[in-house]
CSV table of N, CA and C and ligand atoms in Angstrom, one decimal:
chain,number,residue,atom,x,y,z
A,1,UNK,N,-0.1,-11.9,-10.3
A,1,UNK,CA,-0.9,-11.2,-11.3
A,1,UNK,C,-1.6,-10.0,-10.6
A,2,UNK,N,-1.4,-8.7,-11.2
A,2,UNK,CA,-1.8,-7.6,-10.8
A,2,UNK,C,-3.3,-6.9,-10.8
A,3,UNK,N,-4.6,-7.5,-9.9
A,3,UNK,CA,-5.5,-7.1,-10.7
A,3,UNK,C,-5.8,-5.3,-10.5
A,4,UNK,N,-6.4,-4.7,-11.2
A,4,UNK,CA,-7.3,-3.4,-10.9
A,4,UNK,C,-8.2,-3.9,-9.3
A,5,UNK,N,-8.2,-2.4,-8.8
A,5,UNK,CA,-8.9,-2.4,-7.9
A,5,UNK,C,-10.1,-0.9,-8.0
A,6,UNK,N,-10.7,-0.7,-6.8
A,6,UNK,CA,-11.8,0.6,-6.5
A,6,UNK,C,-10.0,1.9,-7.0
A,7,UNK,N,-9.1,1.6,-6.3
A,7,UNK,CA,-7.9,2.6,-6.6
A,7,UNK,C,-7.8,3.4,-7.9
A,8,UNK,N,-7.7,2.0,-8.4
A,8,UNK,CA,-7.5,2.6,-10.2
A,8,UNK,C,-8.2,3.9,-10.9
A,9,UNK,N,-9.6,3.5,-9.8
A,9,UNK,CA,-10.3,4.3,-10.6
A,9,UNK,C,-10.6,5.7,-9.9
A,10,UNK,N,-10.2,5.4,-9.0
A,10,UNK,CA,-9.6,6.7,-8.5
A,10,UNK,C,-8.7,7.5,-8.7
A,11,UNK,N,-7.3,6.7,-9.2
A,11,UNK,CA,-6.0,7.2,-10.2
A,11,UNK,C,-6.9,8.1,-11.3
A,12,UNK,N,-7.7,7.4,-12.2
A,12,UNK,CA,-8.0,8.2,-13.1
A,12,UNK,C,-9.0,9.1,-13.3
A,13,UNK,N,-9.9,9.4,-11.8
A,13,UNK,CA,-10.5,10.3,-11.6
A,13,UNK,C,-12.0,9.3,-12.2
A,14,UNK,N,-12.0,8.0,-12.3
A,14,UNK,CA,-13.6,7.6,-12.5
A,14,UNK,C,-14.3,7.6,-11.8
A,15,UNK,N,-14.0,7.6,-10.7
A,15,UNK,CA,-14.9,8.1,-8.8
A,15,UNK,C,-14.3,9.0,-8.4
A,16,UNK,N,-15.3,9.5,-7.9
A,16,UNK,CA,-14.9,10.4,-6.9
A,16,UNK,C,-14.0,10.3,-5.7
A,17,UNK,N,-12.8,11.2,-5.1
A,17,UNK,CA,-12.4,10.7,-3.7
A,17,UNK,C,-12.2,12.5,-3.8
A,18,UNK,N,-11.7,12.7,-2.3
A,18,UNK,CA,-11.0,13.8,-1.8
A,18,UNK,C,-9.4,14.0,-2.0
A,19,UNK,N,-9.1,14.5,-3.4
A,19,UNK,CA,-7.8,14.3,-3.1
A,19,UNK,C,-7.1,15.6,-2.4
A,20,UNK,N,-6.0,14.9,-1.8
A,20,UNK,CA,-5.2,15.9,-0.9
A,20,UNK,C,-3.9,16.2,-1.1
A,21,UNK,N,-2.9,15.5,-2.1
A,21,UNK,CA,-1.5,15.1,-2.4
A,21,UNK,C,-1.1,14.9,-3.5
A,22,UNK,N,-0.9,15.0,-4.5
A,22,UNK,CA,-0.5,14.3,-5.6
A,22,UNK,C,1.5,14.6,-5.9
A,23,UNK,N,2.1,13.7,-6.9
A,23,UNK,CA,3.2,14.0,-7.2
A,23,UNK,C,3.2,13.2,-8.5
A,24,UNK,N,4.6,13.0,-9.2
A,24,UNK,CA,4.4,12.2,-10.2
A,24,UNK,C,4.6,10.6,-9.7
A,25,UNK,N,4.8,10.3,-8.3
A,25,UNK,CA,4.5,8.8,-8.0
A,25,UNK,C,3.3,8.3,-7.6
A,26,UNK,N,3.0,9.5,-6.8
A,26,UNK,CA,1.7,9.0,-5.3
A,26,UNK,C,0.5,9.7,-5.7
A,27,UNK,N,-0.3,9.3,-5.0
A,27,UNK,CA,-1.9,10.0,-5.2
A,27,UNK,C,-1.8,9.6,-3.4
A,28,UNK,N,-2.5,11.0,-2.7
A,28,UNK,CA,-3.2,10.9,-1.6
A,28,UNK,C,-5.0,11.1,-1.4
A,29,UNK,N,-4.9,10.3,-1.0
A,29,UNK,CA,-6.8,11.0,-0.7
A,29,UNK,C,-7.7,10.7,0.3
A,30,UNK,N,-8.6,11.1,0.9
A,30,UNK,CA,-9.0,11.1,2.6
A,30,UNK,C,-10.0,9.5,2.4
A,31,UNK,N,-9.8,8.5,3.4
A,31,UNK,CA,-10.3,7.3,3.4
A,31,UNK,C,-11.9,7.8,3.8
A,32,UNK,N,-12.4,7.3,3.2
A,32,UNK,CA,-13.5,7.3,2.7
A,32,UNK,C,-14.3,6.8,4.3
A,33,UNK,N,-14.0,5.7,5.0
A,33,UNK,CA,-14.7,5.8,6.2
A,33,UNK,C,-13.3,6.0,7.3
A,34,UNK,N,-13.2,7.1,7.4
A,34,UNK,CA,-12.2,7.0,8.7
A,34,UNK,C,-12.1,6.9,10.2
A,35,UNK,N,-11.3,6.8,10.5
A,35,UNK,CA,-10.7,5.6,11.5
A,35,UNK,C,-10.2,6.9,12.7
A,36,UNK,N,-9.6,8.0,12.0
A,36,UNK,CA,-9.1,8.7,12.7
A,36,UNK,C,-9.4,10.4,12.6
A,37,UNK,N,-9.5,11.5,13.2
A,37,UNK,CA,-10.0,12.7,12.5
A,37,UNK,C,-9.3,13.2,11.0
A,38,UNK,N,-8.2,13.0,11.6
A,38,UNK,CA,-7.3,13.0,9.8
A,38,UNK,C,-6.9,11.6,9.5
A,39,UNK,N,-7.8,11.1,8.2
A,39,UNK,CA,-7.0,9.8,7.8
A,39,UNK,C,-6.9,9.4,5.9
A,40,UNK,N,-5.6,9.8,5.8
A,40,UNK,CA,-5.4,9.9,4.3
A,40,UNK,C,-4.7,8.4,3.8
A,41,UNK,N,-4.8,8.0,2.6
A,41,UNK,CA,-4.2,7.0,2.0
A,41,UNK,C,-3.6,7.8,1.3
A,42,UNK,N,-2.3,6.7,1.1
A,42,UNK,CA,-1.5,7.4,-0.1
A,42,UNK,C,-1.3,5.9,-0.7
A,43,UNK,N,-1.1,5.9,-2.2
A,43,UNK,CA,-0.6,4.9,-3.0
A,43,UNK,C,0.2,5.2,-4.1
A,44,UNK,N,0.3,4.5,-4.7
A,44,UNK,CA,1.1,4.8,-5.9
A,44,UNK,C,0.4,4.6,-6.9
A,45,UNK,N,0.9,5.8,-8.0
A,45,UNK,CA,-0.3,6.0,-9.3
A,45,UNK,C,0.3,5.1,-10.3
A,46,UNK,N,2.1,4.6,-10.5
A,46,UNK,CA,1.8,3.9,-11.5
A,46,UNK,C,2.2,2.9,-11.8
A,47,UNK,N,2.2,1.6,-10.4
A,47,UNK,CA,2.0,0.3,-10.6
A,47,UNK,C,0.7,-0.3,-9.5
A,48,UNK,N,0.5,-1.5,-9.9
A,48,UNK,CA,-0.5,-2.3,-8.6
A,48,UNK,C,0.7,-3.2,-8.3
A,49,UNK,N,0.8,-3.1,-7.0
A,49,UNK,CA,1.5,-4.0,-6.5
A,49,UNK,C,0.5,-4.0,-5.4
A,50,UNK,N,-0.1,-5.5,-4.7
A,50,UNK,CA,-1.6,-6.0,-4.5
A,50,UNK,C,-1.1,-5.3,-2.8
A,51,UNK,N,-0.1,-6.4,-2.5
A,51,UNK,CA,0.1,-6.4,-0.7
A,51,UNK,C,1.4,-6.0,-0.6
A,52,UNK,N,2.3,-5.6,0.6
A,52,UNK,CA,3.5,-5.4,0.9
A,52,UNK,C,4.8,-7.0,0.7
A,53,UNK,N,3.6,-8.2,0.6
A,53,UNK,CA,4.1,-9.4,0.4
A,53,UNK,C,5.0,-9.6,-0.9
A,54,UNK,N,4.0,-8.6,-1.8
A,54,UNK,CA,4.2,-8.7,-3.5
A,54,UNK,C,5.5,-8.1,-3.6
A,55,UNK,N,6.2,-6.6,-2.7
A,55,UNK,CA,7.1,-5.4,-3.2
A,55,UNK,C,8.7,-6.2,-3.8
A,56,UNK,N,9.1,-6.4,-4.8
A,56,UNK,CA,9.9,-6.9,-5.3
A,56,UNK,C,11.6,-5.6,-4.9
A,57,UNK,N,12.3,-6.2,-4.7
A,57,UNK,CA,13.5,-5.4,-4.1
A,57,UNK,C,13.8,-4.1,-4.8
A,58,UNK,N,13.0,-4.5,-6.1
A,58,UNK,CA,13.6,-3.4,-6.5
A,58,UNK,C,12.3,-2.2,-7.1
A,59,UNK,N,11.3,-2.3,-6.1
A,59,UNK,CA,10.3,-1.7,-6.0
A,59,UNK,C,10.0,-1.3,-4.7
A,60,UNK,N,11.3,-1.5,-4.0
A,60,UNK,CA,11.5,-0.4,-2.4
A,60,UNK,C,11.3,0.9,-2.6
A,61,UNK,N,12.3,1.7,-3.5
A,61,UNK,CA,12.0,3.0,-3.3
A,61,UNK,C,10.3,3.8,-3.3
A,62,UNK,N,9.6,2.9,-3.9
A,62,UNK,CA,7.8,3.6,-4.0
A,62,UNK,C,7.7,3.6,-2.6
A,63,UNK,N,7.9,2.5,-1.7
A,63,UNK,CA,7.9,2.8,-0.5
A,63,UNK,C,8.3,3.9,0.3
A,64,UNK,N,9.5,4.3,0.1
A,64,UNK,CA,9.7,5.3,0.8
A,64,UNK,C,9.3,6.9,0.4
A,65,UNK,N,8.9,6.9,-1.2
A,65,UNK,CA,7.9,7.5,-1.6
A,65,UNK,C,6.7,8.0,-1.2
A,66,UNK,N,6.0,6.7,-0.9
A,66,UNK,CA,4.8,6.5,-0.2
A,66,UNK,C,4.9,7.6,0.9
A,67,UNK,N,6.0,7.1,2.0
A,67,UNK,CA,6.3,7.5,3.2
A,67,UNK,C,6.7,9.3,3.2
A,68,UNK,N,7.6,9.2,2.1
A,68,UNK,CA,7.9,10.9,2.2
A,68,UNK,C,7.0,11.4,2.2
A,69,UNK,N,5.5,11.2,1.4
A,69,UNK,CA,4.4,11.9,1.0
A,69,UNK,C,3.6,12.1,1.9
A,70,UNK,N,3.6,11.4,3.0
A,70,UNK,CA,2.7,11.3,4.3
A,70,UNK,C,3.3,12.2,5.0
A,71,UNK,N,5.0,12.2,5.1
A,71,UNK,CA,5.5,13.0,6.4
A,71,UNK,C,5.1,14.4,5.4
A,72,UNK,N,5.5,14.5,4.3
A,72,UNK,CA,5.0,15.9,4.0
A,72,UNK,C,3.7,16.4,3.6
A,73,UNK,N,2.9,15.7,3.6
A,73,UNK,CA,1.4,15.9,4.0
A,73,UNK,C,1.4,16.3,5.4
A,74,UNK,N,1.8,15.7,6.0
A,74,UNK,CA,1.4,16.1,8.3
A,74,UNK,C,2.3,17.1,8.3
A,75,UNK,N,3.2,17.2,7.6
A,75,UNK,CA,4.2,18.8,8.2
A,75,UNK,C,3.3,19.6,7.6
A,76,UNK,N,2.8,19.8,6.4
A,76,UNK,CA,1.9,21.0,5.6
A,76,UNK,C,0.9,21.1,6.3
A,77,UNK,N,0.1,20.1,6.7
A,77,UNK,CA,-1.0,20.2,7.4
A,77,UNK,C,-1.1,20.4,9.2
A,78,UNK,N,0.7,20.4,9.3
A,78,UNK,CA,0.4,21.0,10.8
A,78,UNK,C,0.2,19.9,12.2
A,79,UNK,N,0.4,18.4,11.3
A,79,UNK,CA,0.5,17.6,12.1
A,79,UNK,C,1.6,16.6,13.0
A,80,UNK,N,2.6,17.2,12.3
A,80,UNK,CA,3.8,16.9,12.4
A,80,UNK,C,4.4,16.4,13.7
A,81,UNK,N,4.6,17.8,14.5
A,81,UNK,CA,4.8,18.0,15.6
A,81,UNK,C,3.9,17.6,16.8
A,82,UNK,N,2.7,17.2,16.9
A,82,UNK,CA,2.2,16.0,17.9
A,82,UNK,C,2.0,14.8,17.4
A,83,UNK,N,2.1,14.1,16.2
A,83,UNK,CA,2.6,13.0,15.3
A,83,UNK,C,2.0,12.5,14.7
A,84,UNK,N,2.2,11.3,14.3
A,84,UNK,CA,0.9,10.8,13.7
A,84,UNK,C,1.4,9.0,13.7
A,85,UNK,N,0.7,8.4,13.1
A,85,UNK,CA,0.6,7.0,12.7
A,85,UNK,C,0.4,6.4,11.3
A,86,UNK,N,1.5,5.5,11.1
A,86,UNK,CA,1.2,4.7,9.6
A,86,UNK,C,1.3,3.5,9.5
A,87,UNK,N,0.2,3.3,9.1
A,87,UNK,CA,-0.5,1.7,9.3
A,87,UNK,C,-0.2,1.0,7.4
A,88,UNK,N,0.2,-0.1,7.5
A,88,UNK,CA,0.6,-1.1,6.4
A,88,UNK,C,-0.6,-2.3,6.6
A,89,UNK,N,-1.7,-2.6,6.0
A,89,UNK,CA,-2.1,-4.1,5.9
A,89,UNK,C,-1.5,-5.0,5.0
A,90,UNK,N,-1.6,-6.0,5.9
A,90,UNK,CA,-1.1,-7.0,4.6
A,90,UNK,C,-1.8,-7.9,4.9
A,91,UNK,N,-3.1,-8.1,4.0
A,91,UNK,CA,-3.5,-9.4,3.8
A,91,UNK,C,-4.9,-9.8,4.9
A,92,UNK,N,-4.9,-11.1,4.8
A,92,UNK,CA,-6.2,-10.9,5.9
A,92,UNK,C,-6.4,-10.8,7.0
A,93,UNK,N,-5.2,-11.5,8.0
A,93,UNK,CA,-5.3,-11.1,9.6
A,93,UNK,C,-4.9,-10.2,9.8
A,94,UNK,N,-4.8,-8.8,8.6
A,94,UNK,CA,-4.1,-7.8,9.2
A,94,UNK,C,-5.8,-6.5,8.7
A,95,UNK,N,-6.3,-7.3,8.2
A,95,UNK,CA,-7.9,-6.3,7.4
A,95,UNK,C,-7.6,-5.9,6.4
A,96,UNK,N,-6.8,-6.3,5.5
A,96,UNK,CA,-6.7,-5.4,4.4
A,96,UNK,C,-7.5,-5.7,3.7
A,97,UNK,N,-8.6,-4.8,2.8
A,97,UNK,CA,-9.6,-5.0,2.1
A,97,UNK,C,-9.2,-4.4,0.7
A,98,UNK,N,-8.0,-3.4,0.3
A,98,UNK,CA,-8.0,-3.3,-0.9
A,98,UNK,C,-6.5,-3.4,-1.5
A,99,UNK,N,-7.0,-4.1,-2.5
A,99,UNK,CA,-5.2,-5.2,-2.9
A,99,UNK,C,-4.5,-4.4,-3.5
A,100,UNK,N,-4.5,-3.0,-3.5
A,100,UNK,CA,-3.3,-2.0,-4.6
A,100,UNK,C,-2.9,-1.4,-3.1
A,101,UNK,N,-1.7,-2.1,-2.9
A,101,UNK,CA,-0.4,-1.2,-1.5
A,101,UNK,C,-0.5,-0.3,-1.2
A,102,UNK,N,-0.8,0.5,0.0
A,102,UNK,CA,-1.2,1.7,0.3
A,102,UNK,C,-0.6,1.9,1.8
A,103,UNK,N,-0.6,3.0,1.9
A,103,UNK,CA,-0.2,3.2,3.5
A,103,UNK,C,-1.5,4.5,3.9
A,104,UNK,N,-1.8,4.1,5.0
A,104,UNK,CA,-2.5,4.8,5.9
A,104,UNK,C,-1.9,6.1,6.7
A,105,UNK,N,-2.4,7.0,6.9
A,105,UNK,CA,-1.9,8.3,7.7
A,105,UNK,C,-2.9,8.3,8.4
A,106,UNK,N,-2.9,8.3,10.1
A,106,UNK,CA,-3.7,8.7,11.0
A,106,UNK,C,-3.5,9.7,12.1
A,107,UNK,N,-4.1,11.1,11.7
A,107,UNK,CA,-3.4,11.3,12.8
A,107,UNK,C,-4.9,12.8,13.4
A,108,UNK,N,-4.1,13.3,14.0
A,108,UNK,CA,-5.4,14.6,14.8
A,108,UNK,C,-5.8,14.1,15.9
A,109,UNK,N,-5.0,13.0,16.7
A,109,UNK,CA,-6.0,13.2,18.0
A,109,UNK,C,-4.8,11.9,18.7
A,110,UNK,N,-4.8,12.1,19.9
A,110,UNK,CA,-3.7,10.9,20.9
A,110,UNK,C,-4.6,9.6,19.9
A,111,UNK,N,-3.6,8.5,19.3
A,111,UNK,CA,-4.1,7.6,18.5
A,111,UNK,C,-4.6,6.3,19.0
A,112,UNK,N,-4.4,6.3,20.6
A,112,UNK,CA,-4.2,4.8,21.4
A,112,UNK,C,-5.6,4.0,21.1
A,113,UNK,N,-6.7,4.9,20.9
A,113,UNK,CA,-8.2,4.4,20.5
A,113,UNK,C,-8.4,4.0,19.2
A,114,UNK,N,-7.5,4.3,18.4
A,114,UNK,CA,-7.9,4.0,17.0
A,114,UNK,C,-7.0,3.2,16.3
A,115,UNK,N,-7.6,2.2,15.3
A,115,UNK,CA,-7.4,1.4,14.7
A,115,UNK,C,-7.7,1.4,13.5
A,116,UNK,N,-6.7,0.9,12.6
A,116,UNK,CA,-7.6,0.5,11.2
A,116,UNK,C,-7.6,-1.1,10.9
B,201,AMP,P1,-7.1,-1.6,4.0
B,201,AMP,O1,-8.1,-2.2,5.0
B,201,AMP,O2,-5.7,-1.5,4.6
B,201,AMP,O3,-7.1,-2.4,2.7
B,201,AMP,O4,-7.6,-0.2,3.7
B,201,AMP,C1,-8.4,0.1,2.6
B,201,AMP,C2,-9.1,1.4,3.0
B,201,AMP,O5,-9.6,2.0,1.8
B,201,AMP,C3,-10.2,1.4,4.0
B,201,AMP,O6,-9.8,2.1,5.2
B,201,AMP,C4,-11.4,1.9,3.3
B,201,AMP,O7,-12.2,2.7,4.1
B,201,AMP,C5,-10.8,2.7,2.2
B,201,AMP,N1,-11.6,2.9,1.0
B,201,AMP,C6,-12.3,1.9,0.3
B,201,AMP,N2,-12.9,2.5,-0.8
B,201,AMP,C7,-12.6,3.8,-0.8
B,201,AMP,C8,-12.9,4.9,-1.6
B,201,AMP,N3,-13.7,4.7,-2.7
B,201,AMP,N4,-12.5,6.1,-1.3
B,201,AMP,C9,-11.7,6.3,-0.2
B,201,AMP,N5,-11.3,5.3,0.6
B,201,AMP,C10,-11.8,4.1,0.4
């Protein structure tokens, strides 16, 4: 069962975030405590799918969605070419604290120090 999260309401502009990306799948927007000098989330605007555990086979393609939207965020933004990092949580020994699927973009600085 899919519940709402802080995301949703972000989807619909009921909080505030930094958005940086949009398309008709994804929403990006700068994590609110970051980890890295540049660190954006991207999710998907229009299902909750909680963890990476939940993605049903035939809810792959958001995934790579997801992913196009990060590599073309770091190429516009110039990050491309010294690289970056994307982090997936799933669950609790991994920290995931918010249950709508998201991928992390970390990047602006050699990443070997940082974690999310
Ligand atoms: P995870 O730990 O993988 O579930 O990542 C959730 C991320 O969401 C964390 O890095 C939080 O800092 C971030 N976060 C939580 N609430 C907000 C918010 N309102 N705006 C932006 N980022 C948030």
């Amino acid at each position: 069962m899919s519940q709402e999260t802080i995301f949703s309401k972000i989807i619909r502009r009921e909080i505030p975030a930094t958005i940086v990306y949009e398309d008709d799948e994804v929403l990006g927007f700068k994590d609110i405590a970051p980890k890295a000098p540049v660190h954006v989330l991207f999710i998907p605007k229009n299902q909750i799918i909680p963890t990476l555990d939940d993605l049903r086979a035939e809810q792959a393609p958001l995934i790579g969605r997801l992913a196009l939207a990060a590599a073309a965020y770091a190429r516009e933004q110039g990050l491309a070419e010294d690289g970056y990092r994307i982090v997936m949580n799933c669950r609790e020994h991994a920290g995931q604290t918010v249950f709508h699927i998201h991928m992390h973009l970390l990047a602006g600085a050699a990443l070997g120090d940082f974690g999310v």
